[in-house]
Tab-separated table of C-alpha atoms in Angstrom:
chain	number	residue	atom	x	y	z
I	1	MET	CA	0.000	0.000	0.000
I	2	SER	CA	2.352	2.717	1.160
I	3	LYS	CA	5.764	1.216	0.667
I	4	PHE	CA	7.303	4.542	1.651
I	5	LEU	CA	6.277	4.215	5.285
I	6	PRO	CA	7.856	2.124	8.049
I	7	LYS	CA	6.570	-1.445	8.332
I	8	SER	CA	4.622	-0.991	11.566
I	9	VAL	CA	2.765	1.986	10.068
I	10	GLN	CA	2.037	0.099	6.839
I	11	LYS	CA	0.726	-2.818	8.862
I	12	LEU	CA	-1.687	-0.619	10.824
I	13	ILE	CA	-2.891	1.097	7.641
I	14	GLU	CA	-3.628	-2.322	6.138
I	15	GLU	CA	-5.539	-3.422	9.225
I	16	PHE	CA	-7.545	-0.181	9.405
I	17	ALA	CA	-8.378	-0.428	5.712
I	18	LYS	CA	-10.008	-3.829	6.328
I	19	LEU	CA	-12.643	-2.187	8.530
I	20	PRO	CA	-15.990	-1.323	6.908
I	21	GLY	CA	-16.288	2.269	5.696
I	22	ILE	CA	-12.573	2.979	6.010
I	23	GLY	CA	-10.760	3.370	2.707
I	24	PRO	CA	-6.988	3.383	2.161
I	25	LYS	CA	-6.751	7.176	2.516
I	26	SER	CA	-8.708	7.295	5.772
I	27	ALA	CA	-6.644	4.374	7.039
I	28	GLN	CA	-3.471	6.377	6.313
I	29	ARG	CA	-4.839	9.435	8.095
I	30	LEU	CA	-5.860	7.380	11.126
I	31	ALA	CA	-2.459	5.718	11.375
I	32	ILE	CA	-0.603	9.032	11.063
I	33	HIS	CA	-2.989	10.589	13.582
I	34	LEU	CA	-2.127	7.841	16.068
I	35	LEU	CA	1.548	8.294	15.309
I	36	HIS	CA	1.233	11.904	16.442
I	37	SER	CA	-0.908	10.951	19.474
I	38	PRO	CA	0.509	10.415	22.966
I	39	ASP	CA	1.733	6.884	23.667
I	40	SER	CA	-1.009	6.425	26.283
I	41	ARG	CA	-3.757	7.006	23.678
I	42	VAL	CA	-2.211	4.435	21.348
I	43	LYS	CA	-1.829	1.995	24.233
I	44	ASP	CA	-5.467	2.496	25.293
I	45	LEU	CA	-6.743	1.824	21.786
I	46	GLY	CA	-4.510	-1.214	21.348
I	47	GLU	CA	-5.641	-2.683	24.629
I	48	ALA	CA	-9.292	-1.905	23.913
I	49	VAL	CA	-9.067	-3.792	20.610
I	50	SER	CA	-7.140	-6.726	22.025
I	51	GLY	CA	-9.433	-6.962	25.062
I	52	LEU	CA	-12.657	-6.634	23.077
I	53	LYS	CA	-13.723	-10.247	23.243
I	54	LYS	CA	-12.393	-10.927	26.711
I	55	GLY	CA	-15.226	-11.943	29.000
I	56	ILE	CA	-17.774	-11.460	26.221
I	57	LEU	CA	-20.249	-14.206	25.424
I	58	PHE	CA	-23.660	-14.575	23.900
I	59	CYS	CA	-26.630	-14.811	26.259
I	60	GLU	CA	-28.041	-18.257	25.578
I	61	GLU	CA	-31.583	-17.000	25.947
I	62	CYS	CA	-31.703	-13.857	23.813
I	63	TRP	CA	-28.353	-14.149	21.932
I	64	ASN	CA	-27.393	-10.606	22.764
I	65	ILE	CA	-23.734	-10.045	23.721
I	66	ALA	CA	-23.215	-10.000	27.455
I	67	GLU	CA	-20.746	-10.566	30.251
I	68	LYS	CA	-22.805	-13.454	31.636
I	69	SER	CA	-25.529	-15.815	30.449
I	70	PRO	CA	-28.395	-15.200	30.973
I	71	CYS	CA	-27.626	-11.527	30.326
I	72	GLY	CA	-28.585	-8.549	32.492
I	73	ILE	CA	-31.858	-8.002	30.646
I	74	CYS	CA	-32.949	-11.673	30.641
I	75	SER	CA	-32.135	-12.074	34.348
I	76	ASP	CA	-33.696	-8.769	35.440
I	77	PRO	CA	-36.746	-9.600	37.620
I	78	GLY	CA	-38.199	-6.175	36.813
I	79	ARG	CA	-38.667	-7.000	33.127
I	80	ASN	CA	-41.766	-8.524	31.591
I	81	LYS	CA	-40.708	-11.973	30.327
I	82	GLY	CA	-44.055	-12.327	28.536
I	83	ILE	CA	-43.088	-9.930	25.729
I	84	ILE	CA	-40.286	-10.874	23.347
I	85	CYS	CA	-39.012	-8.304	20.901
I	86	VAL	CA	-37.251	-9.911	17.919
I	87	VAL	CA	-34.485	-7.798	16.345
I	88	GLU	CA	-31.803	-8.330	13.718
I	89	GLU	CA	-28.720	-6.974	15.420
I	90	ILE	CA	-27.129	-6.237	18.778
I	91	LEU	CA	-27.210	-2.503	18.051
I	92	ASP	CA	-30.993	-2.691	17.582
I	93	VAL	CA	-31.253	-3.701	21.242
I	94	VAL	CA	-29.149	-0.667	22.176
I	95	ALA	CA	-31.376	1.593	20.056
I	96	LEU	CA	-34.597	0.196	21.589
I	97	GLU	CA	-33.237	0.356	25.137
I	98	LYS	CA	-32.395	4.018	24.592
I	99	THR	CA	-36.070	4.790	23.909
I	100	GLY	CA	-36.924	3.658	27.444
I	101	GLU	CA	-40.294	2.533	26.020
I	102	PHE	CA	-39.798	-1.206	26.226
I	103	ASN	CA	-39.788	-3.336	29.352
I	104	GLY	CA	-39.904	-6.818	27.839
I	105	ILE	CA	-37.028	-9.029	26.717
I	106	TYR	CA	-35.270	-9.483	23.382
I	107	HIS	CA	-34.254	-12.063	20.830
I	108	VAL	CA	-31.335	-11.175	18.544
I	109	LEU	CA	-31.386	-13.009	15.202
I	110	HIS	CA	-27.914	-11.865	14.077
I	111	GLY	CA	-29.042	-10.967	10.596
I	112	ALA	CA	-32.019	-11.193	8.277
I	113	LEU	CA	-33.041	-13.599	5.546
I	114	SER	CA	-31.376	-12.634	2.286
I	115	PRO	CA	-31.273	-15.129	-0.583
I	116	ILE	CA	-29.005	-12.797	-2.573
I	117	ASP	CA	-26.363	-12.983	0.171
I	118	ALA	CA	-27.080	-16.711	0.694
I	119	ILE	CA	-28.379	-16.083	4.222
I	120	GLY	CA	-31.038	-18.670	5.015
I	121	PRO	CA	-32.978	-19.543	8.174
I	122	ASP	CA	-30.131	-21.733	9.475
I	123	ASP	CA	-27.752	-18.773	9.504
I	124	LEU	CA	-29.939	-16.882	11.953
I	125	LYS	CA	-30.976	-17.614	15.532
I	126	LEU	CA	-34.419	-18.678	14.311
I	127	ALA	CA	-34.421	-22.281	15.578
I	128	GLU	CA	-33.450	-20.863	18.959
I	129	LEU	CA	-36.360	-18.424	18.798
I	130	PHE	CA	-38.904	-21.105	17.907
I	131	LYS	CA	-37.622	-23.406	20.656
I	132	ARG	CA	-37.750	-20.564	23.131
I	133	ILE	CA	-41.366	-19.731	22.247
I	134	LYS	CA	-42.339	-23.402	22.462
I	135	ASN	CA	-40.800	-23.822	25.923
I	136	ARG	CA	-42.327	-20.647	27.288
I	137	PRO	CA	-46.136	-20.775	27.281
I	138	ASP	CA	-46.153	-17.593	29.363
I	139	VAL	CA	-45.140	-15.506	26.328
I	140	THR	CA	-48.115	-13.344	25.429
I	141	GLU	CA	-46.653	-11.132	22.732
I	142	ILE	CA	-43.974	-11.359	20.082
I	143	ILE	CA	-42.943	-8.020	18.580
I	144	LEU	CA	-41.270	-8.408	15.205
I	145	ALA	CA	-38.853	-5.471	15.146
I	146	THR	CA	-36.718	-6.466	12.188
I	147	ASN	CA	-35.750	-3.615	9.838
I	148	PRO	CA	-38.424	-2.228	7.482
I	149	SER	CA	-36.270	-3.369	4.561
I	150	LEU	CA	-36.815	-6.137	2.016
I	151	GLU	CA	-34.775	-8.583	4.122
I	152	GLY	CA	-36.328	-7.483	7.411
I	153	GLU	CA	-39.865	-7.795	6.048
I	154	ALA	CA	-39.094	-11.243	4.614
I	155	THR	CA	-37.713	-12.354	7.972
I	156	ALA	CA	-40.746	-11.022	9.849
I	157	LEU	CA	-43.041	-12.804	7.385
I	158	TYR	CA	-41.099	-16.045	7.784
I	159	ILE	CA	-41.406	-15.927	11.579
I	160	GLN	CA	-45.073	-15.025	11.372
I	161	LYS	CA	-45.794	-18.005	9.080
I	162	TYR	CA	-43.742	-20.408	11.154
I	163	LEU	CA	-45.469	-19.364	14.365
I	164	GLN	CA	-48.976	-19.148	12.966
I	165	ASN	CA	-50.264	-21.422	15.731
I	166	PHE	CA	-48.821	-19.141	18.404
I	167	SER	CA	-51.646	-18.395	20.846
I	168	GLY	CA	-50.505	-14.907	21.890
I	169	LYS	CA	-50.339	-11.639	19.994
I	170	MET	CA	-47.826	-11.213	17.197
I	171	THR	CA	-47.127	-7.607	16.241
I	172	ARG	CA	-44.902	-5.774	13.747
I	173	ILE	CA	-43.127	-2.542	14.673
I	174	ALA	CA	-44.990	0.424	13.096
I	175	ARG	CA	-43.809	1.692	9.737
I	176	GLY	CA	-44.526	5.346	9.079
I	177	LEU	CA	-42.959	8.755	8.949
I	178	PRO	CA	-39.943	9.338	11.146
I	179	VAL	CA	-40.646	11.886	13.866
I	180	GLY	CA	-39.292	15.275	12.829
I	181	GLY	CA	-39.481	14.135	9.215
I	182	ASP	CA	-41.117	15.893	6.330
I	183	LEU	CA	-44.198	14.400	4.672
I	184	ASP	CA	-43.222	15.979	1.428
I	185	TYR	CA	-39.797	14.303	1.444
I	186	ALA	CA	-41.021	10.815	2.396
I	187	ASP	CA	-40.916	8.137	-0.294
I	188	GLU	CA	-44.198	6.721	-1.608
I	189	VAL	CA	-43.878	3.376	0.146
I	190	THR	CA	-43.257	4.960	3.555
I	191	LEU	CA	-46.094	7.412	3.061
I	192	GLY	CA	-48.409	4.622	1.946
I	193	ARG	CA	-47.530	2.620	5.048
I	194	ALA	CA	-48.018	5.641	7.275
I	195	LEU	CA	-51.465	6.135	5.803
I	196	LYS	CA	-52.435	2.473	6.094
I	197	GLY	CA	-51.192	2.265	9.659
I	198	ARG	CA	-52.982	5.416	10.802
I	199	GLY	CA	-54.365	5.350	14.314
I	200	GLU	CA	-57.182	7.141	16.161
I	201	PHE	CA	-56.287	10.348	17.941
U	1	MET	CA	-22.245	6.233	25.558
U	2	SER	CA	-23.932	2.851	25.124
U	3	LYS	CA	-24.575	1.691	28.633
U	4	PHE	CA	-26.461	-1.278	27.255
U	5	LEU	CA	-23.335	-2.971	25.916
U	6	PRO	CA	-20.656	-4.935	27.810
U	7	LYS	CA	-17.821	-2.856	29.239
U	8	SER	CA	-15.104	-4.045	26.856
U	9	VAL	CA	-17.308	-3.130	23.884
U	10	GLN	CA	-18.146	0.282	25.365
U	11	LYS	CA	-14.468	0.908	25.966
U	12	LEU	CA	-13.569	0.159	22.354
U	13	ILE	CA	-16.422	2.353	21.076
U	14	GLU	CA	-15.090	5.229	23.191
U	15	GLU	CA	-11.565	4.752	21.874
U	16	PHE	CA	-12.699	4.536	18.245
U	17	ALA	CA	-14.830	7.654	18.669
U	18	LYS	CA	-11.727	9.621	19.683
U	19	LEU	CA	-10.238	9.089	16.218
U	20	PRO	CA	-10.689	11.876	13.659
U	21	GLY	CA	-13.644	11.413	11.325
U	22	ILE	CA	-15.212	8.629	13.363
U	23	GLY	CA	-18.425	9.596	15.138
U	24	PRO	CA	-20.176	7.644	17.890
U	25	LYS	CA	-22.351	5.731	15.389
U	26	SER	CA	-19.410	4.664	13.212
U	27	ALA	CA	-17.497	3.726	16.349
U	28	GLN	CA	-20.388	1.450	17.386
U	29	ARG	CA	-20.514	-0.151	13.940
U	30	LEU	CA	-16.761	-0.751	13.913
U	31	ALA	CA	-16.787	-2.326	17.372
U	32	ILE	CA	-19.704	-4.609	16.506
U	33	HIS	CA	-18.034	-5.496	13.208
U	34	LEU	CA	-14.907	-6.581	15.100
U	35	LEU	CA	-17.055	-8.519	17.548
U	36	HIS	CA	-18.333	-10.571	14.622
U	37	SER	CA	-14.845	-10.904	13.085
U	38	PRO	CA	-12.568	-13.909	13.646
U	39	ASP	CA	-10.362	-13.684	16.747
U	40	SER	CA	-7.242	-13.567	14.548
U	41	ARG	CA	-8.446	-10.362	12.812
U	42	VAL	CA	-9.076	-8.687	16.154
U	43	LYS	CA	-5.698	-9.853	17.428
U	44	ASP	CA	-3.940	-8.538	14.288
U	45	LEU	CA	-5.535	-5.114	14.622
U	46	GLY	CA	-4.785	-4.927	18.357
U	47	GLU	CA	-1.165	-5.846	17.792
U	48	ALA	CA	-0.836	-3.456	14.864
U	49	VAL	CA	-2.086	-0.583	17.044
U	50	SER	CA	0.024	-1.511	20.056
U	51	GLY	CA	3.115	-2.068	17.908
U	52	LEU	CA	2.674	1.114	15.864
U	53	LYS	CA	5.386	3.152	17.529
U	54	LYS	CA	7.769	0.280	18.142
U	55	GLY	CA	11.017	0.880	16.324
U	56	ILE	CA	9.716	4.120	14.848
U	57	LEU	CA	11.738	7.299	15.155
U	58	PHE	CA	12.157	10.550	13.337
U	59	CYS	CA	15.012	10.863	10.896
U	60	GLU	CA	17.194	13.605	12.360
U	61	GLU	CA	17.964	14.972	8.935
U	62	CYS	CA	14.596	15.203	7.203
U	63	TRP	CA	12.230	14.569	10.178
U	64	ASN	CA	10.275	11.948	8.293
U	65	ILE	CA	9.279	8.868	10.267
U	66	ALA	CA	11.661	6.001	9.787
U	67	GLU	CA	13.067	2.843	11.280
U	68	LYS	CA	16.554	4.348	11.478
U	69	SER	CA	18.181	7.771	11.393
U	70	PRO	CA	19.217	8.905	8.841
U	71	CYS	CA	16.234	7.375	7.049
U	72	GLY	CA	16.261	5.260	3.909
U	73	ILE	CA	15.837	8.279	1.626
U	74	CYS	CA	18.469	10.442	3.339
U	75	SER	CA	21.010	7.616	3.333
U	76	ASP	CA	20.308	6.485	-0.225
U	77	PRO	CA	23.444	7.195	-2.292
U	78	GLY	CA	21.305	7.214	-5.437
U	79	ARG	CA	19.400	10.337	-4.392
U	80	ASN	CA	20.414	13.872	-5.174
U	81	LYS	CA	21.287	15.500	-1.831
U	82	GLY	CA	21.481	18.872	-3.547
U	83	ILE	CA	17.703	19.207	-3.850
U	84	ILE	CA	15.608	19.490	-0.707
U	85	CYS	CA	11.833	19.298	-0.988
U	86	VAL	CA	10.093	20.925	1.989
U	87	VAL	CA	6.692	19.445	2.858
U	88	GLU	CA	4.200	19.829	5.690
U	89	GLU	CA	3.425	16.243	6.588
U	90	ILE	CA	4.724	12.691	6.469
U	91	LEU	CA	1.956	11.683	4.060
U	92	ASP	CA	3.113	14.375	1.659
U	93	VAL	CA	6.389	12.480	1.304
U	94	VAL	CA	4.401	9.315	0.540
U	95	ALA	CA	2.354	11.187	-2.053
U	96	LEU	CA	5.435	12.695	-3.720
U	97	GLU	CA	7.334	9.402	-3.711
U	98	LYS	CA	4.383	7.801	-5.479
U	99	THR	CA	4.753	10.199	-8.408
U	100	GLY	CA	8.230	8.804	-9.092
U	101	GLU	CA	9.157	12.313	-10.321
U	102	PHE	CA	11.460	13.324	-7.518
U	103	ASN	CA	14.932	12.064	-6.786
U	104	GLY	CA	16.080	14.571	-4.179
U	105	ILE	CA	15.609	14.486	-0.426
U	106	TYR	CA	12.910	15.861	1.859
U	107	HIS	CA	12.349	18.034	4.867
U	108	VAL	CA	9.137	17.446	6.832
U	109	LEU	CA	7.958	20.514	8.772
U	110	HIS	CA	5.212	18.696	10.701
U	111	GLY	CA	2.641	21.369	10.060
U	112	ALA	CA	2.272	24.841	8.608
U	113	LEU	CA	2.231	28.319	10.101
U	114	SER	CA	-1.249	29.095	11.354
U	115	PRO	CA	-1.753	32.043	13.712
U	116	ILE	CA	-5.414	31.039	14.184
U	117	ASP	CA	-4.321	27.668	15.582
U	118	ALA	CA	-1.429	29.290	17.446
U	119	ILE	CA	1.108	27.403	15.349
U	120	GLY	CA	4.205	29.540	15.036
U	121	PRO	CA	7.678	28.932	13.552
U	122	ASP	CA	8.864	27.263	16.762
U	123	ASP	CA	6.193	24.564	16.453
U	124	LEU	CA	7.545	23.434	13.094
U	125	LYS	CA	10.885	21.937	12.078
U	126	LEU	CA	11.927	25.295	10.619
U	127	ALA	CA	15.008	25.942	12.747
U	128	GLU	CA	16.175	22.465	11.751
U	129	LEU	CA	15.622	23.319	8.086
U	130	PHE	CA	17.573	26.579	8.298
U	131	LYS	CA	20.430	24.910	10.159
U	132	ARG	CA	20.472	22.130	7.592
U	133	ILE	CA	20.663	24.568	4.673
U	134	LYS	CA	23.418	26.555	6.418
U	135	ASN	CA	25.526	23.443	7.037
U	136	ARG	CA	25.094	22.143	3.512
U	137	PRO	CA	26.570	24.505	0.921
U	138	ASP	CA	26.086	21.757	-1.681
U	139	VAL	CA	22.310	22.328	-1.684
U	140	THR	CA	21.461	23.846	-5.047
U	141	GLU	CA	17.673	23.894	-4.891
U	142	ILE	CA	14.989	24.139	-2.262
U	143	ILE	CA	11.521	23.135	-3.449
U	144	LEU	CA	8.773	24.565	-1.266
U	145	ALA	CA	6.062	21.928	-1.519
U	146	THR	CA	3.815	23.042	1.310
U	147	ASN	CA	0.067	22.836	0.611
U	148	PRO	CA	-1.432	25.436	-1.746
U	149	SER	CA	-3.566	26.661	1.160
U	150	LEU	CA	-3.406	29.865	3.172
U	151	GLU	CA	-1.198	28.251	5.806
U	152	GLY	CA	0.986	26.474	3.290
U	153	GLU	CA	1.540	29.659	1.255
U	154	ALA	CA	2.346	31.596	4.410
U	155	THR	CA	4.842	28.951	5.422
U	156	ALA	CA	6.468	28.960	1.970
U	157	LEU	CA	6.687	32.755	2.087
U	158	TYR	CA	8.203	32.661	5.550
U	159	ILE	CA	10.891	30.239	4.427
U	160	GLN	CA	11.566	32.226	1.268
U	161	LYS	CA	12.037	35.448	3.272
U	162	TYR	CA	14.196	33.792	5.875
U	163	LEU	CA	16.422	32.235	3.260
U	164	GLN	CA	16.603	35.236	0.915
U	165	ASN	CA	20.393	35.083	0.960
U	166	PHE	CA	20.354	31.446	-0.146
U	167	SER	CA	22.634	31.177	-3.150
U	168	GLY	CA	20.848	28.324	-4.923
U	169	LYS	CA	17.438	28.159	-6.584
U	170	MET	CA	14.318	28.370	-4.466
U	171	THR	CA	11.184	27.071	-6.188
U	172	ARG	CA	7.532	26.695	-5.298
U	173	ILE	CA	5.590	23.636	-6.376
U	174	ALA	CA	3.327	24.652	-9.294
U	175	ARG	CA	-0.178	25.596	-8.413
U	176	GLY	CA	-1.576	23.136	-10.867
U	177	LEU	CA	-3.107	21.862	-7.657
U	178	PRO	CA	-6.479	23.382	-6.859
U	179	VAL	CA	-5.960	26.211	-4.378
U	180	GLY	CA	-7.416	25.338	-0.997
U	181	GLY	CA	-6.846	21.651	-1.681
U	182	ASP	CA	-4.740	19.195	0.200
U	183	LEU	CA	-1.455	17.952	-1.237
U	184	ASP	CA	-1.848	14.490	0.109
U	185	TYR	CA	-5.227	13.993	-1.560
U	186	ALA	CA	-4.007	14.941	-5.035
U	187	ASP	CA	-3.708	12.199	-7.632
U	188	GLU	CA	-0.234	11.154	-8.770
U	189	VAL	CA	-0.465	12.687	-12.244
U	190	THR	CA	-1.534	16.121	-10.994
U	191	LEU	CA	1.112	16.013	-8.325
U	192	GLY	CA	3.761	14.900	-10.807
U	193	ARG	CA	2.798	17.735	-13.176
U	194	ALA	CA	2.886	20.242	-10.360
U	195	LEU	CA	6.355	19.083	-9.459
U	196	LYS	CA	7.612	19.284	-13.060
U	197	GLY	CA	6.087	22.713	-13.599
U	198	ARG	CA	7.681	24.315	-10.573
U	199	GLY	CA	8.793	27.946	-11.085
U	200	GLU	CA	11.272	30.333	-9.513
U	201	PHE	CA	10.111	32.359	-6.585
């Protein structure tokens, strides 16, 4: 890549450039930035990377990342174990927790169905979800909070079909206009959904 | 930041977010990406960061980063020691070397004069440049290749005034580069042309 730089710098540029959204130029800038940073900053980052997976595991109930299994959310007696919110990714849990609007528990699928990327049901934590629902007759609601994308909708549909004999409620997260958004700038599909999903005042 | 994630993940997100051009959201994405990456990838990146400054020093002639002092360029008998190209940053050397148009040696200032950022002559390797020129009567040309920006022009002007009694040629890299641009982002051809088309002060 940059054969005019010392080996250790080249190496870091190569590693940075492997990260998503970081091109060769940004990788160079980051490496040079670190080179000019105090040793303690570089040490902190190095240790944070190396220590990332230390003590990290997947909760064997909800498949979120955690420091213990079951995780803090699954073992919290204050949370309603009767409502399971199904999401695609770990960061979706973070986003939902930040709203402070949800007091149930989660199930992280680790992806969405996508034939084009060869991601089928076996690549996701779907079997685990179905087993979990089967073993837990106290579950009264399943919220399908996969992304409102082609893959997310397909995944939600798949779960809904598979669990059609589920006795509780099965809901889909509302699709509509983002708060603070502009009706006039919304795409037709979103606007159509917002209209269809309209609720009483 | 994300109090809903394990500590080691939070820590890495914080460290990533300190890097230039990486916001909290990108930092989250990068950390989660690494979490899903093979252990060897994570280990490689961690070691590359931690090992970045190992064996790295500044060449005490040109102030470029190197594994030894004098650096590979300064100690290369095949290079013309009579031409010194003055640049702002380490990456500018990389960019110029890539053009293959320059066979002299460099002097890295590590910045440019910028009163607004309180960067004065003492913050740059200017005294080192002047001393170097004084001790080396064999220098026949000084190419001022600072950025074609306000700060870069000011720095070039400062050097030109300081060295007005210099007996050799003093040239400025041609402003074939867009004014206000950044030397290290220019493509090789433009940069090569700019180097070839340099004119007398």
